[in-house]
């Protein structure tokens, strides 16, 4: 089945009671039981909710996996994966990734005795030097937030398998429409469903998809024991978002390409970070593992001062200055003070994230309006 048909029908069975074509929002905390232990498979909504189950089925289908689990946010999904580990275990994580993931690892999990190594994964080989008997997980993100670096998922998966280490890939930036990490050998795919899956900037949610039953059972146990489950209304919204993922992503890619080329040709723009440029250092890998290059772009100005960047960030009219990404509307963001402020400045600079870097989430408006807006703001 092709992507569009899959996205529209994933997890969608007519409601058994009424035949409603849209999955109902089962807004209930509990279920009436006939006798102790005699029930319809639903006991308490932290453990079971039909709207969430429909979404989890859809998540599995769209990521070519067997099992999906939904969480109350992207970081809650990440949190669940790290809770698979024990004190003394080690994680090899990408050195360029969402600031909130870095904060969760360093500020929450390090104190429970889990050790994280931050490694430049653009060369998969770099990982090998950090593997030892305590290594249990490799955590990566591709394309990375915000520098749009690319990690070769198949190459990292081969290293993970050879060393009996789990690989989890944060697939938020690509979305399942552009990339399916499980097909490339990853064990777990993670999403901030807040972004492209929801697609309309109206919900916070996270997702995990995997193939292994035992891994699913452990993660389900963590989901119900720790309780970071999404509410049924939020599950409904993400289910609805998934139905148009393919149409939105096509337009995000088209607009992304136009905006990236406009920026690159602008005399006042410095470096443009977009993985669809044929001279992007990892273009060949992006082309191999992705079906398009998406709408996430970062750039600097030739006048690399904070003052000029701030002026630009405050003067766009169609691009709204806001955190987040992946919605239908275009957003402009300043990673150093917004999405990546939780990473110490010296770490950011070491990894190439300058104070004046600007990140765009190119939406699905008319590309001409987006370009006019940026042109006027750059001045
Ligand atoms: C790549 C990436 N991963 C994870 C997250 C965290 O997701 P959430 O904000 O839904 O908790 C984000 C949020 O911006 C992100 O950009």
CSV table of N, CA and C and ligand atoms in Angstrom, one decimal, residues 72-78 97-101 139 141 143-145 170-173 190-195 203-206 323-325 339-340 359, ligand 1:
chain,number,residue,atom,x,y,z
A,72,UNK,N,2.7,11.5,26.6
A,72,UNK,CA,2.2,12.8,26.7
A,72,UNK,C,3.0,13.9,26.1
A,73,UNK,N,4.3,13.6,25.7
A,73,UNK,CA,5.1,14.6,25.0
A,73,UNK,C,6.3,13.8,24.4
A,74,UNK,N,7.0,14.5,23.5
A,74,UNK,CA,8.2,13.9,22.9
A,74,UNK,C,9.2,13.5,24.0
A,75,UNK,N,9.4,14.5,24.9
A,75,UNK,CA,10.4,14.2,26.0
A,75,UNK,C,10.0,13.0,26.9
A,76,UNK,N,8.7,12.8,27.1
A,76,UNK,CA,8.2,11.7,27.8
A,76,UNK,C,8.5,10.4,27.1
A,77,UNK,N,8.4,10.4,25.8
A,77,UNK,CA,8.8,9.2,25.0
A,77,UNK,C,10.3,8.9,25.2
A,78,UNK,N,11.1,9.9,25.1
A,78,UNK,CA,12.5,9.8,25.3
A,78,UNK,C,12.8,9.2,26.7
A,97,UNK,N,21.7,17.7,18.8
A,97,UNK,CA,20.4,17.2,18.9
A,97,UNK,C,19.5,18.2,19.7
A,98,UNK,N,18.2,18.0,19.7
A,98,UNK,CA,17.3,18.9,20.4
A,98,UNK,C,17.8,19.1,21.8
A,99,UNK,N,17.8,20.4,22.2
A,99,UNK,CA,18.3,20.8,23.5
A,99,UNK,C,17.6,20.2,24.7
A,100,UNK,N,16.3,19.9,24.6
A,100,UNK,CA,15.5,19.3,25.7
A,100,UNK,C,15.9,17.8,25.9
A,101,UNK,N,16.4,17.2,24.8
A,101,UNK,CA,16.9,15.8,25.0
A,101,UNK,C,18.2,15.8,25.8
A,139,UNK,N,21.8,6.7,20.9
A,139,UNK,CA,20.6,7.7,20.7
A,139,UNK,C,21.1,8.6,19.6
A,141,UNK,N,19.7,11.4,16.2
A,141,UNK,CA,18.6,12.2,15.6
A,141,UNK,C,19.1,12.6,14.2
A,143,UNK,N,17.4,14.3,10.2
A,143,UNK,CA,18.4,15.4,10.3
A,143,UNK,C,18.4,16.0,11.7
A,144,UNK,N,19.5,16.5,12.1
A,144,UNK,CA,19.7,17.0,13.5
A,144,UNK,C,19.0,18.4,13.6
A,145,UNK,N,18.7,18.7,14.9
A,145,UNK,CA,18.1,20.0,15.3
A,145,UNK,C,19.1,20.7,16.0
A,170,UNK,N,15.6,9.5,16.8
A,170,UNK,CA,14.6,10.5,16.8
A,170,UNK,C,14.3,11.0,15.4
A,171,UNK,N,13.1,10.6,14.9
A,171,UNK,CA,12.8,10.8,13.5
A,171,UNK,C,11.9,12.1,13.3
A,172,UNK,N,11.9,12.9,14.3
A,172,UNK,CA,10.9,14.1,14.3
A,172,UNK,C,11.1,15.0,13.1
A,173,UNK,N,12.3,15.3,12.7
A,173,UNK,CA,12.6,16.3,11.7
A,173,UNK,C,12.2,15.7,10.3
A,190,UNK,N,11.6,7.2,17.6
A,190,UNK,CA,11.0,8.2,18.5
A,190,UNK,C,10.5,9.4,17.7
A,191,UNK,N,9.3,9.9,18.1
A,191,UNK,CA,8.8,11.2,17.5
A,191,UNK,C,8.4,12.1,18.6
A,192,UNK,N,8.6,13.4,18.3
A,192,UNK,CA,7.8,14.4,19.0
A,192,UNK,C,6.6,14.6,18.0
A,193,UNK,N,5.5,13.9,18.4
A,193,UNK,CA,4.3,14.0,17.6
A,193,UNK,C,3.7,15.4,17.5
A,194,UNK,N,4.2,16.2,18.5
A,194,UNK,CA,3.8,17.6,18.5
A,194,UNK,C,4.1,18.3,17.2
A,195,UNK,N,5.0,17.7,16.4
A,195,UNK,CA,5.5,18.4,15.2
A,195,UNK,C,4.8,17.9,13.9
A,203,UNK,N,-1.1,20.5,19.7
A,203,UNK,CA,-1.1,19.3,20.6
A,203,UNK,C,0.4,19.0,21.0
A,204,UNK,N,0.6,18.6,22.2
A,204,UNK,CA,1.9,18.1,22.7
A,204,UNK,C,1.8,16.6,22.8
A,205,UNK,N,2.7,15.9,22.1
A,205,UNK,CA,2.6,14.4,22.2
A,205,UNK,C,3.9,13.8,21.7
A,206,UNK,N,4.1,12.6,22.2
A,206,UNK,CA,5.3,11.8,21.8
A,206,UNK,C,5.0,10.4,21.4
A,323,UNK,N,9.0,28.8,19.3
A,323,UNK,CA,9.6,27.5,19.4
A,323,UNK,C,8.7,26.5,18.7
A,324,UNK,N,9.1,25.3,18.5
A,324,UNK,CA,8.4,24.2,17.8
A,324,UNK,C,8.6,24.3,16.3
A,325,UNK,N,8.0,23.3,15.6
A,325,UNK,CA,8.2,23.2,14.2
A,325,UNK,C,7.2,22.1,13.7
A,339,UNK,N,15.1,27.1,21.6
A,339,UNK,CA,15.0,25.6,21.7
A,339,UNK,C,16.3,25.0,22.3
A,340,UNK,N,17.5,25.7,22.2
A,340,UNK,CA,18.7,25.0,22.6
A,340,UNK,C,19.4,25.8,23.8
A,359,UNK,N,16.7,29.5,12.8
A,359,UNK,CA,16.1,28.2,12.3
A,359,UNK,C,14.7,28.5,11.8
B,1,LIG,C1,13.9,16.7,17.4
B,1,LIG,C2,13.1,16.8,18.7
B,1,LIG,N1,13.0,15.8,19.5
B,1,LIG,C3,12.2,15.9,20.6
B,1,LIG,C4,11.5,17.0,21.0
B,1,LIG,C5,10.7,17.0,22.2
B,1,LIG,O1,9.4,16.9,21.9
B,1,LIG,P1,8.2,17.6,22.8
B,1,LIG,O2,8.4,19.0,22.7
B,1,LIG,O3,6.9,17.0,22.1
B,1,LIG,O4,8.3,17.0,24.2
B,1,LIG,C6,11.6,18.1,20.1
B,1,LIG,C7,10.9,19.4,20.5
B,1,LIG,O5,11.1,20.4,19.9
B,1,LIG,C8,12.4,18.0,18.9
B,1,LIG,O6,12.5,19.1,18.1
